[in-house]
Short mmCIF file of C-alpha atoms in Angstrom, two decimals:
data_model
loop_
_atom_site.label_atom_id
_atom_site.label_comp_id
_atom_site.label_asym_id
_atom_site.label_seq_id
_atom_site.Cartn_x
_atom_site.Cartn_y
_atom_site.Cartn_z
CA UNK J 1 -39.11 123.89 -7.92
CA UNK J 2 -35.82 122.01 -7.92
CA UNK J 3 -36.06 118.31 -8.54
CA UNK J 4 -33.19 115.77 -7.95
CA UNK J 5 -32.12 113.92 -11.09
CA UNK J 6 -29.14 111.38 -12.18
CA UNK J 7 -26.15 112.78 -15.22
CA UNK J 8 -24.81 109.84 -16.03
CA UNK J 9 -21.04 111.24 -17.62
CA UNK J 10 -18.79 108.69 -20.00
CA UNK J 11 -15.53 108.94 -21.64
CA UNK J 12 -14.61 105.61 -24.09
CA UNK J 13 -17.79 105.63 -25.66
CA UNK J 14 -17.85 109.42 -26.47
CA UNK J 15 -14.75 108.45 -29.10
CA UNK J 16 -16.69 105.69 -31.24
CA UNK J 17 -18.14 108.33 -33.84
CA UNK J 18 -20.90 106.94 -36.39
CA UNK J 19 -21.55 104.06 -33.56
CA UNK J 20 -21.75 106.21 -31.20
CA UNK J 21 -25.46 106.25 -30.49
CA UNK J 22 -25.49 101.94 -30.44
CA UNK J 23 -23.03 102.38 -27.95
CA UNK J 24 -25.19 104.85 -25.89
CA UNK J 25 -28.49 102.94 -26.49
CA UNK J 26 -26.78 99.88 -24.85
CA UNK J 27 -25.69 101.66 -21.85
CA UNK J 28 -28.86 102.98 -21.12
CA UNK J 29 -30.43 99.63 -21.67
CA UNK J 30 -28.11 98.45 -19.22
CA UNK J 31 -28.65 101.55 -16.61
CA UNK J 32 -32.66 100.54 -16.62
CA UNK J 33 -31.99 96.64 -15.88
CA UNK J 34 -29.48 98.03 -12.80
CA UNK J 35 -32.61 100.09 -11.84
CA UNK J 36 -34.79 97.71 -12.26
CA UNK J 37 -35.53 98.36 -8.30
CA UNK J 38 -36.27 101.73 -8.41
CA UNK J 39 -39.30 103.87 -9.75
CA UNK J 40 -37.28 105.09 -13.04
CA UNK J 41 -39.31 107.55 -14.82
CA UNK J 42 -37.45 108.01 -18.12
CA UNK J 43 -34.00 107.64 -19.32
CA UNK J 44 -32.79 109.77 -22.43
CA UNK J 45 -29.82 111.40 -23.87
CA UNK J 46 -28.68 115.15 -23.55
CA UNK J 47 -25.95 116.65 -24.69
CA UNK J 48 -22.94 114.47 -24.04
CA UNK J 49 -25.07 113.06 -20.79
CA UNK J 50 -27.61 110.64 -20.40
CA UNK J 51 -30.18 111.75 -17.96
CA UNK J 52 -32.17 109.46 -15.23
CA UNK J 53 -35.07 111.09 -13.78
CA UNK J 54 -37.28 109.12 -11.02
CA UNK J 55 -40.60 109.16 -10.55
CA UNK J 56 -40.50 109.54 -6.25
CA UNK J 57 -38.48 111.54 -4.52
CA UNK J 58 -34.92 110.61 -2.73
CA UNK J 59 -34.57 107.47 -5.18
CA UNK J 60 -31.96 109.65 -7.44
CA UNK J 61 -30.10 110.11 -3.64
CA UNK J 62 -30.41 106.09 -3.51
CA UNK J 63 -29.49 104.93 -7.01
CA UNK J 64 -26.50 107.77 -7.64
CA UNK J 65 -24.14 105.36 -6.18
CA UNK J 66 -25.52 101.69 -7.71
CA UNK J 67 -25.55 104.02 -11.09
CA UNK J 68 -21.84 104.46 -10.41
CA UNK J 69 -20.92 100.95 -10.65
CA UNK J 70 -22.45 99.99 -14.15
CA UNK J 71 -20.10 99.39 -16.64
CA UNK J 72 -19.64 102.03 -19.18
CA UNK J 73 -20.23 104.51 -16.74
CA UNK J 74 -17.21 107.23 -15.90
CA UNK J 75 -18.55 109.25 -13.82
CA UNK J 76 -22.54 110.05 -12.43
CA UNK J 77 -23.31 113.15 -10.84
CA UNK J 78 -26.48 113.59 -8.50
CA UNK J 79 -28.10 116.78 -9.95
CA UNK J 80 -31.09 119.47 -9.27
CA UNK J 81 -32.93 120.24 -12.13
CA UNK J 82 -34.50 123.35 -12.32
CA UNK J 83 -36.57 125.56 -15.02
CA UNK J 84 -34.01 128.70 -17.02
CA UNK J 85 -34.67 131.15 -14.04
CA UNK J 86 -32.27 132.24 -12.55
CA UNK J 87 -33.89 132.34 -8.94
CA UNK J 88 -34.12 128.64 -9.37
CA UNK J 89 -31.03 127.94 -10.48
CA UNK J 90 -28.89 130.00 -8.09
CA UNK J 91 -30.91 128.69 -5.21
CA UNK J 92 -30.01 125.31 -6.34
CA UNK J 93 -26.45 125.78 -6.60
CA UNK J 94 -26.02 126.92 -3.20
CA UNK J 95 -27.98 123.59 -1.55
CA UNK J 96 -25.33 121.25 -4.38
CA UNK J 97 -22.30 123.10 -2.55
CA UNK J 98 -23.87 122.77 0.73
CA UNK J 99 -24.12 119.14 0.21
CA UNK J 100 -20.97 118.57 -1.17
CA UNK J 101 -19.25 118.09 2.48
CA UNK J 102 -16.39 120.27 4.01
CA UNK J 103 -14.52 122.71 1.10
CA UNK J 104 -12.14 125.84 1.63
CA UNK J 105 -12.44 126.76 -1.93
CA UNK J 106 -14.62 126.22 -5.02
CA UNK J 107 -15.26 127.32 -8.75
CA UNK J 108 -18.49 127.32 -11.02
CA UNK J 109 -18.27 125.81 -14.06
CA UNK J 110 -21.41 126.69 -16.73
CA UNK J 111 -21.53 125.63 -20.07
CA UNK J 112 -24.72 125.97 -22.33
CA UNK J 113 -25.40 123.63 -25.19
CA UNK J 114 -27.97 126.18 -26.76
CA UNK J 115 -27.04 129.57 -27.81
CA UNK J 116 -31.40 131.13 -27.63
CA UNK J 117 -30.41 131.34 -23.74
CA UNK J 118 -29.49 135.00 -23.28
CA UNK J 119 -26.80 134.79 -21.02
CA UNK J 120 -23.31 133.49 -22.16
CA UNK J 121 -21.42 130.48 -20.12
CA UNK J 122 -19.26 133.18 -18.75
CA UNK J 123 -22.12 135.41 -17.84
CA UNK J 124 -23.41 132.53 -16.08
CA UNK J 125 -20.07 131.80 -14.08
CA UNK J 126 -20.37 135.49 -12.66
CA UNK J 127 -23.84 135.07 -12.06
CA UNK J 128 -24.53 132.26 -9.91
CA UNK J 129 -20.76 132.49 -8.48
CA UNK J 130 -21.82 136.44 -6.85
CA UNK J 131 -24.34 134.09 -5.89
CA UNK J 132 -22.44 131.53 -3.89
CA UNK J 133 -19.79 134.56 -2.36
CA UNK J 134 -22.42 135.93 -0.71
CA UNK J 135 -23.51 132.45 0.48
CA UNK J 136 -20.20 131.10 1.63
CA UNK J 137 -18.86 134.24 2.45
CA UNK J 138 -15.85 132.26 4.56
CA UNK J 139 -14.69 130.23 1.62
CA UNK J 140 -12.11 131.45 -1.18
CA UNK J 141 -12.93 130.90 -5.07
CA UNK J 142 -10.08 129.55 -6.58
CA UNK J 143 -10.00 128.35 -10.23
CA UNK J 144 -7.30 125.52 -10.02
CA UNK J 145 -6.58 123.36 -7.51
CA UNK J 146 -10.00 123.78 -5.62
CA UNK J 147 -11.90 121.10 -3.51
CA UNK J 148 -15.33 121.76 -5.03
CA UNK J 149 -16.83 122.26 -8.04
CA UNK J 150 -20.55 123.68 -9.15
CA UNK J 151 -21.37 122.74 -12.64
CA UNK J 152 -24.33 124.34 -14.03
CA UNK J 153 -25.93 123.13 -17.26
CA UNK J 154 -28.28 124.56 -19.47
CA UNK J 155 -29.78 122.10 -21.66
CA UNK J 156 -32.50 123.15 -23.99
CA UNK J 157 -35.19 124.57 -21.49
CA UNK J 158 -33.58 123.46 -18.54
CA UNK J 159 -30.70 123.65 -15.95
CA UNK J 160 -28.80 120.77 -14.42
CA UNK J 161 -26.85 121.93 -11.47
CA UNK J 162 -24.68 119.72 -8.98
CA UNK J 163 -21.43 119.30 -7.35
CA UNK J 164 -21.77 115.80 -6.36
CA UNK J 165 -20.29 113.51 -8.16
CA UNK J 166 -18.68 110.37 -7.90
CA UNK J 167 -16.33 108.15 -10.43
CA UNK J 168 -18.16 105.29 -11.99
CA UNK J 169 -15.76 101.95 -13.04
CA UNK J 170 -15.59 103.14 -16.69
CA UNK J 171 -14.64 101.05 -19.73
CA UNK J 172 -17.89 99.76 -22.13
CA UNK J 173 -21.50 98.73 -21.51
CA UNK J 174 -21.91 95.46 -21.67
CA UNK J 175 -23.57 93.48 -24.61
CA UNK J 176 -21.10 95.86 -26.82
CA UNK J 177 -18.34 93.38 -27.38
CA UNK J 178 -20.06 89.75 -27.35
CA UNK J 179 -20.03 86.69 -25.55
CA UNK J 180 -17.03 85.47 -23.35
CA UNK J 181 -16.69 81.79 -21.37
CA UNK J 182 -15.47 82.28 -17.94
CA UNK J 183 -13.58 79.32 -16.14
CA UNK J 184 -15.44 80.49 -12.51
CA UNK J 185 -14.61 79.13 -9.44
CA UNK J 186 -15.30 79.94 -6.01
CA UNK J 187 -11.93 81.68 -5.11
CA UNK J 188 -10.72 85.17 -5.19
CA UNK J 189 -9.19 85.07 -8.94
CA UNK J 190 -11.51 84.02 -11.39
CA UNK J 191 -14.47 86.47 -10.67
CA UNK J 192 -12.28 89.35 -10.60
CA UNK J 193 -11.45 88.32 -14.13
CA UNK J 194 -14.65 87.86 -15.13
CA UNK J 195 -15.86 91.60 -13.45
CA UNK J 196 -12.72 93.22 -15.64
CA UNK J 197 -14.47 91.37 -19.31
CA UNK J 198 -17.65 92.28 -18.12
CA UNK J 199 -16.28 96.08 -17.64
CA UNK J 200 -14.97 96.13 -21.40
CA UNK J 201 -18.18 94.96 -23.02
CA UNK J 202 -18.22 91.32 -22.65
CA UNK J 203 -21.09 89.15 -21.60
CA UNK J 204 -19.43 86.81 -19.57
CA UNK J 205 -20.78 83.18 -19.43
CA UNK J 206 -19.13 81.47 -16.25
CA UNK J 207 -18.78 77.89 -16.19
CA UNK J 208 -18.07 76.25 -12.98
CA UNK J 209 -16.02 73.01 -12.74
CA UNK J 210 -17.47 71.58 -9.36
CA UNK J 211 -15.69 68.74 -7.01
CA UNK J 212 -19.25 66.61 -7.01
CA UNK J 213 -19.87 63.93 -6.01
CA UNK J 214 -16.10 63.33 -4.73
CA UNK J 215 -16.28 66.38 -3.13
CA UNK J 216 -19.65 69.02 -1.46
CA UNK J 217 -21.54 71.06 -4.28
CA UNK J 218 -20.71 73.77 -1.78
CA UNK J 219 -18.65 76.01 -4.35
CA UNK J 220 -21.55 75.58 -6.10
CA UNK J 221 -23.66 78.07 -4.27
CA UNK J 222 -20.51 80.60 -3.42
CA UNK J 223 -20.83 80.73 -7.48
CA UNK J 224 -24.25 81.82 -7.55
CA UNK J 225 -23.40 84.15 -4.01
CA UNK J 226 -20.87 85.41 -6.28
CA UNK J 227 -22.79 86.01 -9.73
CA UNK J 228 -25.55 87.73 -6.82
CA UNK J 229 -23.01 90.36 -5.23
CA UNK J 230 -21.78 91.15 -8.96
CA UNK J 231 -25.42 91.73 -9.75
CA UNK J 232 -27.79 94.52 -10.71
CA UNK J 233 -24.65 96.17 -12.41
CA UNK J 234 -23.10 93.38 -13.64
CA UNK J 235 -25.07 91.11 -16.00
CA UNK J 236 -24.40 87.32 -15.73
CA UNK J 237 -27.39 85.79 -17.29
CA UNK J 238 -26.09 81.81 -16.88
CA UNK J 239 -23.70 79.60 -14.96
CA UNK J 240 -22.84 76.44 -15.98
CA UNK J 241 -21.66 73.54 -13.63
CA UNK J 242 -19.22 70.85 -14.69
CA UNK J 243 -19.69 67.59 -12.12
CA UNK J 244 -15.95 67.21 -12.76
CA UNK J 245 -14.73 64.83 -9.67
CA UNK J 246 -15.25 61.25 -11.07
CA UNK J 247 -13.51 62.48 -14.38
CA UNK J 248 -10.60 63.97 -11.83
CA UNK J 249 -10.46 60.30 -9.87
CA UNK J 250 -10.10 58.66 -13.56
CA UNK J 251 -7.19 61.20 -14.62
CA UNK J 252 -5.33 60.55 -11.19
CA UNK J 253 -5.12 56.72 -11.46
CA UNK J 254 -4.23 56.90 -15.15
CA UNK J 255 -1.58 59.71 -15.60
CA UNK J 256 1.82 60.81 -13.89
CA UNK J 257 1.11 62.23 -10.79
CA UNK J 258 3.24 65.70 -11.46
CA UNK J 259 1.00 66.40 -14.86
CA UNK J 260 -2.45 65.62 -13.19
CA UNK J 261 -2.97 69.37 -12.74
CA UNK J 262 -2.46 70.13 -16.09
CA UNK J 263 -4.34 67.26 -17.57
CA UNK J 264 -7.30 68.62 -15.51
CA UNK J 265 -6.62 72.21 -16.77
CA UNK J 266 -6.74 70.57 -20.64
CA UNK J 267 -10.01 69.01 -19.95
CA UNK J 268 -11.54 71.87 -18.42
CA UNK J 269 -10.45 74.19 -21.30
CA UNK J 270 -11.33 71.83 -23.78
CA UNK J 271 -15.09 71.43 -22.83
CA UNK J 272 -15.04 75.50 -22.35
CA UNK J 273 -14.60 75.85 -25.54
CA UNK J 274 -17.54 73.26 -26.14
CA UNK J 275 -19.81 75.33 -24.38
CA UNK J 276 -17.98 78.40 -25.88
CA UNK J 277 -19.29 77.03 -29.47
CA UNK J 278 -22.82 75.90 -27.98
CA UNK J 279 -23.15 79.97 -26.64
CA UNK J 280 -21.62 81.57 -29.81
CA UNK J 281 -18.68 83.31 -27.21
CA UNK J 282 -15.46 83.99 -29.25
CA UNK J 283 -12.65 83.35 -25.84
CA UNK J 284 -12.40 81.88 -22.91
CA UNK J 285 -11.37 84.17 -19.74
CA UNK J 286 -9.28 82.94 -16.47
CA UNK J 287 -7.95 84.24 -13.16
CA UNK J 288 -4.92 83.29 -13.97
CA UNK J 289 -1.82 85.50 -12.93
CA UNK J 290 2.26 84.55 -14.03
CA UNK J 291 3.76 82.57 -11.12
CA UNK J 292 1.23 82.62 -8.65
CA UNK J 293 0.69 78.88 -8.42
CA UNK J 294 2.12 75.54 -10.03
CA UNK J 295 0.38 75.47 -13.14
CA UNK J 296 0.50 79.39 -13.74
CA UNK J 297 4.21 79.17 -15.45
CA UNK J 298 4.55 80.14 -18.89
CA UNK J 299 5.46 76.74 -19.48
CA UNK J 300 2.33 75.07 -18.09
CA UNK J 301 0.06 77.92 -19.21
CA UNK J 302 1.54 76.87 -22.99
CA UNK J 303 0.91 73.10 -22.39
CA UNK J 304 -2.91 73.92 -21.40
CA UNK J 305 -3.48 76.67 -24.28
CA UNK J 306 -2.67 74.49 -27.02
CA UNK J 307 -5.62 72.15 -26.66
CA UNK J 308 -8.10 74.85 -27.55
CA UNK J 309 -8.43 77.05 -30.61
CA UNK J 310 -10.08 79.83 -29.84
CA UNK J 311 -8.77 83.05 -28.06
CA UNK J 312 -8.25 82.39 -23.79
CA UNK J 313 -7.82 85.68 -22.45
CA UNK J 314 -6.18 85.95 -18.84
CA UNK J 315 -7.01 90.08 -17.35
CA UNK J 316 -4.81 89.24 -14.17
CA UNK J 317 -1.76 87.42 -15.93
CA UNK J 318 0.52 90.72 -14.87
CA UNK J 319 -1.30 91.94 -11.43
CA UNK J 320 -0.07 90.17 -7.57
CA UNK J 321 -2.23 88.83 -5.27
CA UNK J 322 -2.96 92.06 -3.22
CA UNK J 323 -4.09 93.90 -6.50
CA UNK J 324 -6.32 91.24 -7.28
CA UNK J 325 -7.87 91.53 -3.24
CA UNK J 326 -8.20 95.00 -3.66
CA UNK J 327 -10.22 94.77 -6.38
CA UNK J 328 -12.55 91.48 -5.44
CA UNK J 329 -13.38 93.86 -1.90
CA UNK J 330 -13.90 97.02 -4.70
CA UNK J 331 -16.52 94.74 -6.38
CA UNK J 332 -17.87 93.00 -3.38
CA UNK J 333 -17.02 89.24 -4.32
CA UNK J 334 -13.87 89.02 -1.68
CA UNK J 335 -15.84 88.42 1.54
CA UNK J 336 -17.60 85.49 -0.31
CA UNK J 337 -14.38 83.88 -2.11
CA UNK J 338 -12.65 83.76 1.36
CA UNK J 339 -15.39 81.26 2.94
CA UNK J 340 -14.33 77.50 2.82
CA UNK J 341 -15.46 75.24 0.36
CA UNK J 342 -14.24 72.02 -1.23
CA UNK J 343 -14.21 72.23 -4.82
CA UNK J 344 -11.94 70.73 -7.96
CA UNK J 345 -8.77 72.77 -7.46
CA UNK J 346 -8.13 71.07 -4.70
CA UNK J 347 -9.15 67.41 -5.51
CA UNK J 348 -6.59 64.58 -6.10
CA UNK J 349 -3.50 67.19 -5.85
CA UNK J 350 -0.25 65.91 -6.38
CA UNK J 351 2.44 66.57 -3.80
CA UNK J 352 4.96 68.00 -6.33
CA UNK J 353 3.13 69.07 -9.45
CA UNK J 354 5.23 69.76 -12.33
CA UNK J 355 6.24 74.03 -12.99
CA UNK J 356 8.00 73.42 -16.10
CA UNK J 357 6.19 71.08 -18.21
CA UNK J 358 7.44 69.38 -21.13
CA UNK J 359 4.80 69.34 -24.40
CA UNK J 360 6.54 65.54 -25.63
CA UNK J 361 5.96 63.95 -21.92
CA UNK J 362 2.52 66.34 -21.61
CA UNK J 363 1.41 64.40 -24.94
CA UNK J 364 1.95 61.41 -23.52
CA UNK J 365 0.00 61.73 -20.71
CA UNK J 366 -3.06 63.42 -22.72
CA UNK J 367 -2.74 59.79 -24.52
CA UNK J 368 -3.12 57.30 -21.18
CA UNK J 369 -6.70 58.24 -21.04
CA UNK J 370 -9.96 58.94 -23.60
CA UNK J 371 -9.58 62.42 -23.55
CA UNK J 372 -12.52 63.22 -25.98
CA UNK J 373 -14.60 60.35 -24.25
CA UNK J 374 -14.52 62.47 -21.20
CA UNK J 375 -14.71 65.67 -22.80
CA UNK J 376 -17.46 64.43 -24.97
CA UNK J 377 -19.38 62.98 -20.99
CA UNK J 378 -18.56 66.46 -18.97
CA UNK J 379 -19.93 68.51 -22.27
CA UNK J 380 -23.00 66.02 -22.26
CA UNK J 381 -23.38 66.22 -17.96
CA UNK J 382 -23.54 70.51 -18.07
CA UNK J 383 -26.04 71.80 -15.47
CA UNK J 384 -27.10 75.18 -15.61
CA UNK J 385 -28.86 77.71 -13.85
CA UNK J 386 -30.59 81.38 -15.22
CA UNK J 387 -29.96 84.49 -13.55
CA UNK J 388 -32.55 87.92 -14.31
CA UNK J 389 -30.62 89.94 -17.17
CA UNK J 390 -31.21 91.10 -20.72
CA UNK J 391 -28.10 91.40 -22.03
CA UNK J 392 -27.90 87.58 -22.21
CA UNK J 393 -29.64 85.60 -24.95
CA UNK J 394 -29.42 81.92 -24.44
CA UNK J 395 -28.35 79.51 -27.15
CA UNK J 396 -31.30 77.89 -28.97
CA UNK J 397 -30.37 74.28 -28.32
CA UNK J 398 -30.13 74.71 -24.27
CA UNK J 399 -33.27 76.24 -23.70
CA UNK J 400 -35.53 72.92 -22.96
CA UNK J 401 -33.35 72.16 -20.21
CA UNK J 402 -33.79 75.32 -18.37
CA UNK J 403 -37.34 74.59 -16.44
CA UNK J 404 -35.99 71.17 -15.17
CA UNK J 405 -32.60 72.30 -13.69
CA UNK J 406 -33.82 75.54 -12.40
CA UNK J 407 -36.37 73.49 -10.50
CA UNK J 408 -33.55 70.88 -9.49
CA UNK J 409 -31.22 73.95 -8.52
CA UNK J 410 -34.17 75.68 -5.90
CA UNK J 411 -34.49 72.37 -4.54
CA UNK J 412 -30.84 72.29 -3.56
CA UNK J 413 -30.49 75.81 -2.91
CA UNK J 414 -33.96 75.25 -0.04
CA UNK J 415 -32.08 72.37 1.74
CA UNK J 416 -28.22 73.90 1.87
CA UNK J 417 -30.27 76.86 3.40
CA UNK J 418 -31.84 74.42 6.16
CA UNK J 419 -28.89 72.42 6.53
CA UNK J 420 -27.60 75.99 7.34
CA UNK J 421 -29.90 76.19 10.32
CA UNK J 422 -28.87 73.11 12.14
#
């Protein structure tokens, strides 16, 4: 008897030769904490595929499309899996093609990875496709160009057959390419950025540069919405939260109104890379994208770079602003980015901030206030708060803070909820 099983297809990683199998040993890792929901029986490698059986029935139905949204993951394919007779196989192939949806045409494709099965791939083409003519007698077999396709798989003593499948996000699991700082806030940009890093490897480690106490924590809590909706597929194990406002009133009163943006951009990328060294991340990651706001100009981007050493990497420098929607609704984030909330991008704003910024005048103003005093006081201030997922490890020195702010943070999140009520 047929049961229904997960093929979990990928592409990038199947080109990394000798660390190939790391590679794959990640991903599945990474597969079983998106499943953590589900009754997941076992998950193993087969022939080019990893394989996710379940241990009650229609969860496979359930999980096929969370399974598609994992990073790493190029394609999964909901399949029946069936013992090397062919009864069982044939009968499976017709109920994958009837479940496919509406077709005019379609094509079996067989491939076996073991050569003690008697029957060649093409023997097995003509065999379960006289099959599925005489089931779909109204429908035309084409081998290009047709709308559905019935794979059938023979891998060591049994067959995988489906026709359902769906494209997964693709790139790299993550936890293959290290630790990244995110600069998160609560609008559309930044956790777009921080979903496209997360896609080629990177753990990303968002820090949040919150308005408080000039402004609501609000933001606060679309962060953590945010870090949620990207959640079971994408891992975010930490977000830290920069009370940045008093630091904000200080650089307003002491600098050149046109350069307070980018003073405040040089102070948040400077204690970034802080926590950057506290975390052992190697970059920094923005939503930034050329031109689509005062201090996005090469010029200003320049002026704010400098003040850090390490690598700041910016996904969305070349995409527009409709790009960038498309893909916050693709990953679920939009709908929460769009709500209102008061936060430090919009705190103290000149009328007419500088778009061409010059580094001798920029100096100057990084000089009419204690720079590394405030750096040194925001660094010192950090709040954080844990999220459920393995790829992160947590830097040694942070971890005795954990119990109190996590205790702190339900506190808050208990009372915006009742506030929320009234």
């Amino acid at each position: 008897m047929a049961s229904r099983v997960c093929l979990v297809h990928y592409h990038e990683i199947g080109l990394k030769g000798n660390n190939r199998a790391r590679f794959e040993r990640i991903l599945m890792d990474n597969i079983k904490a998106a499943l953590a929901a589900f009754s997941v029986a076992t998950i193993t490698r087969i022939s080019g595929h990893i394989l996710v059986t379940f241990s009650v029935s229609g969860e496979a139905e359930r999980a096929f499309p969370l399974i598609a949204k994992v990073p790493g993951v190029a394609r999964v394919s909901l399949a029946f899996h069936t013992n090397r007779e062919p009864g069982e196989y044939c009968a499976a192939a017709i109920k994958a093609l009837e479940e496919f949806g509406e077709f005019n045409s379609f094509k079996v494709v067989a491939r076996r990875s073991n050569t003690d099965y008697e029957l060649t791939s093409m023997d097995l083409n003509k065999q379960v496709g006289e099959v599925l003519c005489n089931a779909f007698p109204d429908k035309k077999v084409l081998m290009k160009g047709c709308d559905a396709q019935v794979h059938v798989l023979v891998v060591q003593g049994s067959v995988y057959v489906y026709a359902r499948s769906e494209r997964g996000v693709g790139g790299l699991p993550q936890g293959s390419a290290g630790k990244v700082v995110t600069l998160l806030s609560s609008g559309i940009d930044s956790p777009v950025a921080t979903w496209l890093l997360a896609r080629r490897g990177a753990v990303p480690v968002p820090v949040h540069f919150s308005g408080r106490p000039q402004t609501a924590d609000t933001s606060e809590y679309l962060c953590q919405d945010i870090i949620q909706a990207l959640a079971p597929c994408v891992q975010v194990g930490r977000l830290y939260v920069i009370p940045f406002g008093d630091c904000q009133r200080e650089i307003s009163i002491a600098c050149p109104s046109d350069l307070r943006v980018i003073m405040y951009r040089r102070v948040m990328y400077a204690v970034a890379e802080r926590i950057a060294q506290l975390e052992g991340a190697k970059a920094l990651v923005t939503g930034e994208s050329l031109g689509q706001v005062a201090s996005q100009t090469l010029e200003n981007i320049m002026a704010v770079n400098e003040v850090v050493d390490i690598p700041v990497f910016r996904p969305l420098i070349g995409s527009d602003k409709q790009e960038i929607i498309a893909r916050a609704e693709q990953i679920g984030t939009y709908d929460i980015s769009t709500q209102t909330a008061p936060d430090c991008c919009t705190l103290f704003m000149p009328r007419r901030p500088e778009t061409h910024a010059k580094l001798d005048e920029v100096h100057a103003a990084w000089e009419m206030f204690d720079h590394e005093a405030m750096i040194q006081q925001l660094v010192d201030a950090a709040e954080y708060i844990d999220f459920s997922a393995p790829t992160y490890k947590p830097p040694r020195c942070m971890r005795e803070r954990h119990d109190e702010l996590e205790i702190r943070y339900q506190r808050k999140s208990a009372e915006g909820k009742l506030r929320s009520l009234f």
